[in-house]
Amino acid sequence: MSAEPANTARLVPAVHGKRDAPADAGYQRELAQELRNSYGTAGLIELYGRFSAGDGFVDALMRRTIWQAVSRRCGAGLQVGSGAGFKHPETFEIGSGVFIGAQAYIQGRYDGTCVIGNNVWIGPQAYMDARDLVIEDFVGWGPGAKILGSSHTAVPVDVPIIRTDLEIKPVRVGAWADIGTNATLLPGVTIGKGAIVGAGAVVVSDVEPFAVVAGVPAKFLHWRTDYDPLQTRE
């Protein structure tokens, strides 16, 4: 049997972020408050483990309710897939209409900052070093894409690198940007508004707004077809 080349594409309407995030039920907000009062941060993280893996209604409800209870701020309509995890969620600020895919992991730090804007879509198995991270509104984050927000100084050389100081650098992702599947952003990188990062790219330096980059290391390919940087600067 031979495979015929598939040379046709089709367009279908986008779904995520095109409608206002549905308001959470009143009982959910009350439950989040009660959980916050009863468990505290450590207890909520432990409780989350009981509901982290299931795909049923109760598991999904408890995941988003615990995220709401434990984070600094969490908007309405949060969806959290099974197996998604976090560290130091008490440092998180999450907007409305956010989707976090299955097995994604967001690693904060006790003295860090993690801000995720409205209508951000985070694909399955994403990894985010969120010790100093801001993702603005309407960002698409491809499955398996990663953020590295820190690295060891490797100084001095007479000790294991893993025992040298950790340097944390902020990572910023502008609104409307789209990060491709399995792409990686290195510490200190800023992705401009509306930029596109290709699948598998490794981004080592800032990306201009509305630019398209790809490759290892990522290089500028072109501006998005409907964007004229000269006209914008006038």
PDB file of C-alpha atoms in Angstrom:
ATOM      1  CA  MET A   1       0.000   0.000   0.000  1.00  0.00           C
ATOM      2  CA  SER A   2       1.375   3.419  -0.880  1.00  0.00           C
ATOM      3  CA  ALA A   3       0.658   6.657   0.902  1.00  0.00           C
ATOM      4  CA  GLU A   4      -0.782   9.361  -1.302  1.00  0.00           C
ATOM      5  CA  PRO A   5       0.650  12.830  -0.631  1.00  0.00           C
ATOM      6  CA  ALA A   6      -1.789  14.945   1.332  1.00  0.00           C
ATOM      7  CA  ASN A   7      -1.563  18.273  -0.428  1.00  0.00           C
ATOM      8  CA  THR A   8      -4.697  19.914   0.807  1.00  0.00           C
ATOM      9  CA  ALA A   9      -5.224  21.954   3.942  1.00  0.00           C
ATOM     10  CA  ARG A  10      -8.392  23.264   5.457  1.00  0.00           C
ATOM     11  CA  LEU A  11      -9.189  26.165   7.720  1.00  0.00           C
ATOM     12  CA  VAL A  12     -11.384  25.770  10.760  1.00  0.00           C
ATOM     13  CA  PRO A  13     -12.361  28.455  13.256  1.00  0.00           C
ATOM     14  CA  ALA A  14     -10.239  28.861  16.381  1.00  0.00           C
ATOM     15  CA  VAL A  15     -11.960  28.105  19.659  1.00  0.00           C
ATOM     16  CA  HIS A  16      -9.823  29.110  22.622  1.00  0.00           C
ATOM     17  CA  GLY A  17     -10.161  32.697  23.784  1.00  0.00           C
ATOM     18  CA  LYS A  18     -12.903  33.713  21.335  1.00  0.00           C
ATOM     19  CA  ARG A  19     -15.504  33.880  24.029  1.00  0.00           C
ATOM     20  CA  ASP A  20     -15.470  35.324  27.500  1.00  0.00           C
ATOM     21  CA  ALA A  21     -14.385  32.843  30.126  1.00  0.00           C
ATOM     22  CA  PRO A  22     -17.443  31.281  31.752  1.00  0.00           C
ATOM     23  CA  ALA A  23     -18.092  32.464  35.270  1.00  0.00           C
ATOM     24  CA  ASP A  24     -17.273  29.929  37.914  1.00  0.00           C
ATOM     25  CA  ALA A  25     -20.179  28.568  39.903  1.00  0.00           C
ATOM     26  CA  GLY A  26     -20.785  30.246  43.207  1.00  0.00           C
ATOM     27  CA  TYR A  27     -20.240  27.025  45.085  1.00  0.00           C
ATOM     28  CA  GLN A  28     -16.787  26.725  43.527  1.00  0.00           C
ATOM     29  CA  ARG A  29     -15.699  30.121  44.862  1.00  0.00           C
ATOM     30  CA  GLU A  30     -17.091  29.229  48.268  1.00  0.00           C
ATOM     31  CA  LEU A  31     -15.307  25.893  48.188  1.00  0.00           C
ATOM     32  CA  ALA A  32     -12.028  27.591  47.252  1.00  0.00           C
ATOM     33  CA  GLN A  33     -12.371  29.948  50.184  1.00  0.00           C
ATOM     34  CA  GLU A  34     -13.177  27.103  52.565  1.00  0.00           C
ATOM     35  CA  LEU A  35     -10.207  25.090  51.328  1.00  0.00           C
ATOM     36  CA  ARG A  36      -7.958  28.106  51.776  1.00  0.00           C
ATOM     37  CA  ASN A  37      -9.153  28.585  55.321  1.00  0.00           C
ATOM     38  CA  SER A  38      -8.919  24.930  56.238  1.00  0.00           C
ATOM     39  CA  TYR A  39      -5.716  23.683  54.624  1.00  0.00           C
ATOM     40  CA  GLY A  40      -3.203  26.458  54.072  1.00  0.00           C
ATOM     41  CA  THR A  41      -0.637  26.295  51.284  1.00  0.00           C
ATOM     42  CA  ALA A  42       1.107  23.072  52.285  1.00  0.00           C
ATOM     43  CA  GLY A  43      -2.171  21.278  52.914  1.00  0.00           C
ATOM     44  CA  LEU A  44      -3.616  22.400  49.581  1.00  0.00           C
ATOM     45  CA  ILE A  45      -0.613  21.099  47.685  1.00  0.00           C
ATOM     46  CA  GLU A  46      -0.949  17.762  49.428  1.00  0.00           C
ATOM     47  CA  LEU A  47      -4.682  17.718  48.731  1.00  0.00           C
ATOM     48  CA  TYR A  48      -4.048  18.460  45.053  1.00  0.00           C
ATOM     49  CA  GLY A  49      -2.208  15.170  44.745  1.00  0.00           C
ATOM     50  CA  ARG A  50      -5.433  13.278  45.384  1.00  0.00           C
ATOM     51  CA  PHE A  51      -7.091  14.819  42.328  1.00  0.00           C
ATOM     52  CA  SER A  52      -4.165  15.387  39.991  1.00  0.00           C
ATOM     53  CA  ALA A  53      -4.487  12.310  37.789  1.00  0.00           C
ATOM     54  CA  GLY A  54      -8.170  11.739  37.105  1.00  0.00           C
ATOM     55  CA  ASP A  55     -10.149  12.907  34.091  1.00  0.00           C
ATOM     56  CA  GLY A  56     -13.602  12.936  35.656  1.00  0.00           C
ATOM     57  CA  PHE A  57     -15.720  15.936  36.610  1.00  0.00           C
ATOM     58  CA  VAL A  58     -14.834  15.878  40.293  1.00  0.00           C
ATOM     59  CA  ASP A  59     -11.090  15.655  39.666  1.00  0.00           C
ATOM     60  CA  ALA A  60     -11.187  18.538  37.179  1.00  0.00           C
ATOM     61  CA  LEU A  61     -13.324  20.627  39.531  1.00  0.00           C
ATOM     62  CA  MET A  62     -11.019  20.030  42.461  1.00  0.00           C
ATOM     63  CA  ARG A  63      -7.892  20.821  40.462  1.00  0.00           C
ATOM     64  CA  ARG A  64      -9.118  24.231  39.358  1.00  0.00           C
ATOM     65  CA  THR A  65     -10.633  24.961  42.759  1.00  0.00           C
ATOM     66  CA  ILE A  66      -7.354  24.165  44.534  1.00  0.00           C
ATOM     67  CA  TRP A  67      -5.417  26.315  42.047  1.00  0.00           C
ATOM     68  CA  GLN A  68      -7.828  29.137  42.847  1.00  0.00           C
ATOM     69  CA  ALA A  69      -7.455  28.569  46.549  1.00  0.00           C
ATOM     70  CA  VAL A  70      -3.674  28.445  46.635  1.00  0.00           C
ATOM     71  CA  SER A  71      -2.601  31.053  44.071  1.00  0.00           C
ATOM     72  CA  ARG A  72      -2.301  34.802  44.636  1.00  0.00           C
ATOM     73  CA  ARG A  73      -4.959  35.449  42.030  1.00  0.00           C
ATOM     74  CA  CYS A  74      -6.879  33.217  39.667  1.00  0.00           C
ATOM     75  CA  GLY A  75      -9.541  34.289  37.190  1.00  0.00           C
ATOM     76  CA  ALA A  76     -12.626  32.441  36.069  1.00  0.00           C
ATOM     77  CA  GLY A  77     -12.798  29.494  33.725  1.00  0.00           C
ATOM     78  CA  LEU A  78      -9.459  27.870  34.528  1.00  0.00           C
ATOM     79  CA  GLN A  79      -9.016  24.405  32.994  1.00  0.00           C
ATOM     80  CA  VAL A  80      -6.252  22.127  34.268  1.00  0.00           C
ATOM     81  CA  GLY A  81      -5.555  18.793  32.568  1.00  0.00           C
ATOM     82  CA  SER A  82      -4.766  15.558  34.366  1.00  0.00           C
ATOM     83  CA  GLY A  83      -1.236  15.150  35.618  1.00  0.00           C
ATOM     84  CA  ALA A  84      -0.506  18.893  35.463  1.00  0.00           C
ATOM     85  CA  GLY A  85       1.616  20.022  38.397  1.00  0.00           C
ATOM     86  CA  PHE A  86       3.212  23.018  39.997  1.00  0.00           C
ATOM     87  CA  LYS A  87       5.682  24.176  42.591  1.00  0.00           C
ATOM     88  CA  HIS A  88       5.137  27.203  44.812  1.00  0.00           C
ATOM     89  CA  PRO A  89       1.712  28.030  43.361  1.00  0.00           C
ATOM     90  CA  GLU A  90       1.306  30.633  46.091  1.00  0.00           C
ATOM     91  CA  THR A  91       3.434  32.905  43.863  1.00  0.00           C
ATOM     92  CA  PHE A  92       1.146  32.522  40.822  1.00  0.00           C
ATOM     93  CA  GLU A  93      -1.201  35.119  39.335  1.00  0.00           C
ATOM     94  CA  ILE A  94      -3.444  33.543  36.710  1.00  0.00           C
ATOM     95  CA  GLY A  95      -5.905  35.351  34.451  1.00  0.00           C
ATOM     96  CA  SER A  96      -9.316  34.278  33.204  1.00  0.00           C
ATOM     97  CA  GLY A  97      -9.908  31.640  30.559  1.00  0.00           C
ATOM     98  CA  VAL A  98      -6.537  29.933  30.995  1.00  0.00           C
ATOM     99  CA  PHE A  99      -6.024  26.364  29.805  1.00  0.00           C
ATOM    100  CA  ILE A 100      -3.192  24.206  31.197  1.00  0.00           C
ATOM    101  CA  GLY A 101      -2.733  20.921  29.354  1.00  0.00           C
ATOM    102  CA  ALA A 102      -2.205  17.449  30.725  1.00  0.00           C
ATOM    103  CA  GLN A 103       1.174  16.751  32.347  1.00  0.00           C
ATOM    104  CA  ALA A 104       2.314  20.348  32.075  1.00  0.00           C
ATOM    105  CA  TYR A 105       4.527  21.495  34.931  1.00  0.00           C
ATOM    106  CA  ILE A 106       5.013  25.060  36.184  1.00  0.00           C
ATOM    107  CA  GLN A 107       7.880  25.455  38.625  1.00  0.00           C
ATOM    108  CA  GLY A 108       7.763  28.566  40.737  1.00  0.00           C
ATOM    109  CA  ARG A 109      10.010  29.634  43.598  1.00  0.00           C
ATOM    110  CA  TYR A 110       9.045  30.772  47.091  1.00  0.00           C
ATOM    111  CA  ASP A 111      10.311  34.301  46.419  1.00  0.00           C
ATOM    112  CA  GLY A 112       9.443  34.348  42.720  1.00  0.00           C
ATOM    113  CA  THR A 113       6.779  35.752  40.446  1.00  0.00           C
ATOM    114  CA  CYS A 114       4.694  33.901  37.904  1.00  0.00           C
ATOM    115  CA  VAL A 115       2.080  35.871  35.975  1.00  0.00           C
ATOM    116  CA  ILE A 116      -0.069  34.179  33.338  1.00  0.00           C
ATOM    117  CA  GLY A 117      -2.440  36.481  31.475  1.00  0.00           C
ATOM    118  CA  ASN A 118      -5.986  36.052  30.269  1.00  0.00           C
ATOM    119  CA  ASN A 119      -6.852  33.400  27.690  1.00  0.00           C
ATOM    120  CA  VAL A 120      -3.398  31.811  27.627  1.00  0.00           C
ATOM    121  CA  TRP A 121      -3.357  28.281  26.205  1.00  0.00           C
ATOM    122  CA  ILE A 122      -0.595  26.004  27.528  1.00  0.00           C
ATOM    123  CA  GLY A 123      -0.174  22.705  25.713  1.00  0.00           C
ATOM    124  CA  PRO A 124       0.307  19.257  27.233  1.00  0.00           C
ATOM    125  CA  GLN A 125       3.723  18.393  28.698  1.00  0.00           C
ATOM    126  CA  ALA A 126       4.883  21.990  28.695  1.00  0.00           C
ATOM    127  CA  TYR A 127       7.526  22.904  31.242  1.00  0.00           C
ATOM    128  CA  MET A 128       7.901  26.396  32.646  1.00  0.00           C
ATOM    129  CA  ASP A 129      10.608  27.613  34.975  1.00  0.00           C
ATOM    130  CA  ALA A 130       8.384  30.236  36.529  1.00  0.00           C
ATOM    131  CA  ARG A 131      10.687  31.809  39.086  1.00  0.00           C
ATOM    132  CA  ASP A 132      10.516  35.148  37.239  1.00  0.00           C
ATOM    133  CA  LEU A 133       8.012  34.761  34.453  1.00  0.00           C
ATOM    134  CA  VAL A 134       5.355  36.911  32.813  1.00  0.00           C
ATOM    135  CA  ILE A 135       3.171  35.592  30.006  1.00  0.00           C
ATOM    136  CA  GLU A 136       0.768  38.200  28.696  1.00  0.00           C
ATOM    137  CA  ASP A 137      -2.757  37.748  27.305  1.00  0.00           C
ATOM    138  CA  PHE A 138      -3.728  35.421  24.442  1.00  0.00           C
ATOM    139  CA  VAL A 139      -0.441  33.548  24.212  1.00  0.00           C
ATOM    140  CA  GLY A 140      -0.418  30.095  22.625  1.00  0.00           C
ATOM    141  CA  TRP A 141       2.095  27.705  24.145  1.00  0.00           C
ATOM    142  CA  GLY A 142       2.763  24.561  22.099  1.00  0.00           C
ATOM    143  CA  PRO A 143       2.849  21.036  23.533  1.00  0.00           C
ATOM    144  CA  GLY A 144       6.192  20.228  25.099  1.00  0.00           C
ATOM    145  CA  ALA A 145       7.533  23.776  24.803  1.00  0.00           C
ATOM    146  CA  LYS A 146       9.800  24.874  27.638  1.00  0.00           C
ATOM    147  CA  ILE A 147      11.057  27.882  29.516  1.00  0.00           C
ATOM    148  CA  LEU A 148      14.417  27.780  31.265  1.00  0.00           C
ATOM    149  CA  GLY A 149      14.624  30.707  33.623  1.00  0.00           C
ATOM    150  CA  SER A 150      17.860  30.020  35.434  1.00  0.00           C
ATOM    151  CA  SER A 151      21.309  28.467  35.169  1.00  0.00           C
ATOM    152  CA  HIS A 152      24.228  27.718  37.472  1.00  0.00           C
ATOM    153  CA  THR A 153      27.159  30.105  37.347  1.00  0.00           C
ATOM    154  CA  ALA A 154      29.643  27.199  37.159  1.00  0.00           C
ATOM    155  CA  VAL A 155      32.047  29.289  39.222  1.00  0.00           C
ATOM    156  CA  PRO A 156      34.352  28.334  40.865  1.00  0.00           C
ATOM    157  CA  VAL A 157      35.485  25.373  38.801  1.00  0.00           C
ATOM    158  CA  ASP A 158      36.705  23.312  41.747  1.00  0.00           C
ATOM    159  CA  VAL A 159      33.184  22.445  42.923  1.00  0.00           C
ATOM    160  CA  PRO A 160      30.410  20.552  41.166  1.00  0.00           C
ATOM    161  CA  ILE A 161      28.440  22.884  38.909  1.00  0.00           C
ATOM    162  CA  ILE A 162      25.214  21.883  40.562  1.00  0.00           C
ATOM    163  CA  ARG A 163      26.560  23.364  43.823  1.00  0.00           C
ATOM    164  CA  THR A 164      27.391  26.769  42.322  1.00  0.00           C
ATOM    165  CA  ASP A 165      25.015  29.719  42.607  1.00  0.00           C
ATOM    166  CA  LEU A 166      21.857  29.773  40.567  1.00  0.00           C
ATOM    167  CA  GLU A 167      21.338  32.835  38.376  1.00  0.00           C
ATOM    168  CA  ILE A 168      17.693  33.598  37.737  1.00  0.00           C
ATOM    169  CA  LYS A 169      16.826  35.754  34.723  1.00  0.00           C
ATOM    170  CA  PRO A 170      13.359  37.035  33.839  1.00  0.00           C
ATOM    171  CA  VAL A 171      11.524  35.591  30.866  1.00  0.00           C
ATOM    172  CA  ARG A 172       8.794  37.653  29.232  1.00  0.00           C
ATOM    173  CA  VAL A 173       6.340  36.564  26.556  1.00  0.00           C
ATOM    174  CA  GLY A 174       4.347  39.353  24.979  1.00  0.00           C
ATOM    175  CA  ALA A 175       0.642  39.255  24.257  1.00  0.00           C
ATOM    176  CA  TRP A 176      -0.583  37.304  21.235  1.00  0.00           C
ATOM    177  CA  ALA A 177       2.722  35.479  20.771  1.00  0.00           C
ATOM    178  CA  ASP A 178       2.738  31.858  19.687  1.00  0.00           C
ATOM    179  CA  ILE A 179       5.394  29.387  20.832  1.00  0.00           C
ATOM    180  CA  GLY A 180       5.756  26.253  18.705  1.00  0.00           C
ATOM    181  CA  THR A 181       5.741  22.648  19.827  1.00  0.00           C
ATOM    182  CA  ASN A 182       8.900  21.650  21.734  1.00  0.00           C
ATOM    183  CA  ALA A 183      10.465  25.098  21.412  1.00  0.00           C
ATOM    184  CA  THR A 184      12.718  26.239  24.265  1.00  0.00           C
ATOM    185  CA  LEU A 185      13.220  29.757  25.634  1.00  0.00           C
ATOM    186  CA  LEU A 186      16.500  30.307  27.491  1.00  0.00           C
ATOM    187  CA  PRO A 187      16.943  32.517  30.586  1.00  0.00           C
ATOM    188  CA  GLY A 188      16.530  36.249  30.098  1.00  0.00           C
ATOM    189  CA  VAL A 189      14.683  36.078  26.789  1.00  0.00           C
ATOM    190  CA  THR A 190      11.827  38.401  25.851  1.00  0.00           C
ATOM    191  CA  ILE A 191       9.401  37.417  23.107  1.00  0.00           C
ATOM    192  CA  GLY A 192       7.732  40.435  21.517  1.00  0.00           C
ATOM    193  CA  LYS A 193       4.031  40.918  21.037  1.00  0.00           C
ATOM    194  CA  GLY A 194       2.554  38.787  18.302  1.00  0.00           C
ATOM    195  CA  ALA A 195       5.818  36.990  17.495  1.00  0.00           C
ATOM    196  CA  ILE A 196       5.925  33.402  16.273  1.00  0.00           C
ATOM    197  CA  VAL A 197       8.542  30.912  17.481  1.00  0.00           C
ATOM    198  CA  GLY A 198       8.812  27.835  15.273  1.00  0.00           C
ATOM    199  CA  ALA A 199       8.501  24.265  16.481  1.00  0.00           C
ATOM    200  CA  GLY A 200      11.683  22.941  18.083  1.00  0.00           C
ATOM    201  CA  ALA A 201      13.410  26.332  18.072  1.00  0.00           C
ATOM    202  CA  VAL A 202      15.862  27.266  20.805  1.00  0.00           C
ATOM    203  CA  VAL A 203      15.534  30.970  21.518  1.00  0.00           C
ATOM    204  CA  VAL A 204      18.726  32.490  22.936  1.00  0.00           C
ATOM    205  CA  SER A 205      18.015  36.199  22.391  1.00  0.00           C
ATOM    206  CA  ASP A 206      15.081  38.580  22.303  1.00  0.00           C
ATOM    207  CA  VAL A 207      12.529  38.304  19.511  1.00  0.00           C
ATOM    208  CA  GLU A 208      11.047  41.462  17.992  1.00  0.00           C
ATOM    209  CA  PRO A 209       7.287  41.980  17.989  1.00  0.00           C
ATOM    210  CA  PHE A 210       5.525  40.261  15.075  1.00  0.00           C
ATOM    211  CA  ALA A 211       8.731  38.531  13.953  1.00  0.00           C
ATOM    212  CA  VAL A 212       8.854  34.880  12.901  1.00  0.00           C
ATOM    213  CA  VAL A 213      11.901  32.942  14.155  1.00  0.00           C
ATOM    214  CA  ALA A 214      12.930  29.291  13.936  1.00  0.00           C
ATOM    215  CA  GLY A 215      15.936  26.986  14.221  1.00  0.00           C
ATOM    216  CA  VAL A 216      18.686  26.166  16.709  1.00  0.00           C
ATOM    217  CA  PRO A 217      19.631  28.764  17.721  1.00  0.00           C
ATOM    218  CA  ALA A 218      16.512  30.585  16.579  1.00  0.00           C
ATOM    219  CA  LYS A 219      17.034  33.086  13.783  1.00  0.00           C
ATOM    220  CA  PHE A 220      14.830  35.707  12.226  1.00  0.00           C
ATOM    221  CA  LEU A 221      12.993  34.441   9.148  1.00  0.00           C
ATOM    222  CA  HIS A 222      10.598  37.217   8.260  1.00  0.00           C
ATOM    223  CA  TRP A 223       7.930  39.495   9.606  1.00  0.00           C
ATOM    224  CA  ARG A 224       4.410  38.251   9.745  1.00  0.00           C
ATOM    225  CA  THR A 225       2.876  38.834   6.366  1.00  0.00           C
ATOM    226  CA  ASP A 226       0.546  41.600   7.434  1.00  0.00           C
ATOM    227  CA  TYR A 227       3.116  43.478   9.533  1.00  0.00           C
ATOM    228  CA  ASP A 228       5.248  46.416   8.372  1.00  0.00           C
ATOM    229  CA  PRO A 229       7.750  47.484  11.098  1.00  0.00           C
ATOM    230  CA  LEU A 230       8.640  50.727   9.283  1.00  0.00           C
ATOM    231  CA  GLN A 231       5.022  51.781   9.128  1.00  0.00           C
ATOM    232  CA  THR A 232       4.539  50.940  12.803  1.00  0.00           C
ATOM    233  CA  ARG A 233       7.474  53.144  13.863  1.00  0.00           C
ATOM    234  CA  GLU A 234       6.149  56.233  12.062  1.00  0.00           C
TER     235      GLU A 234
END
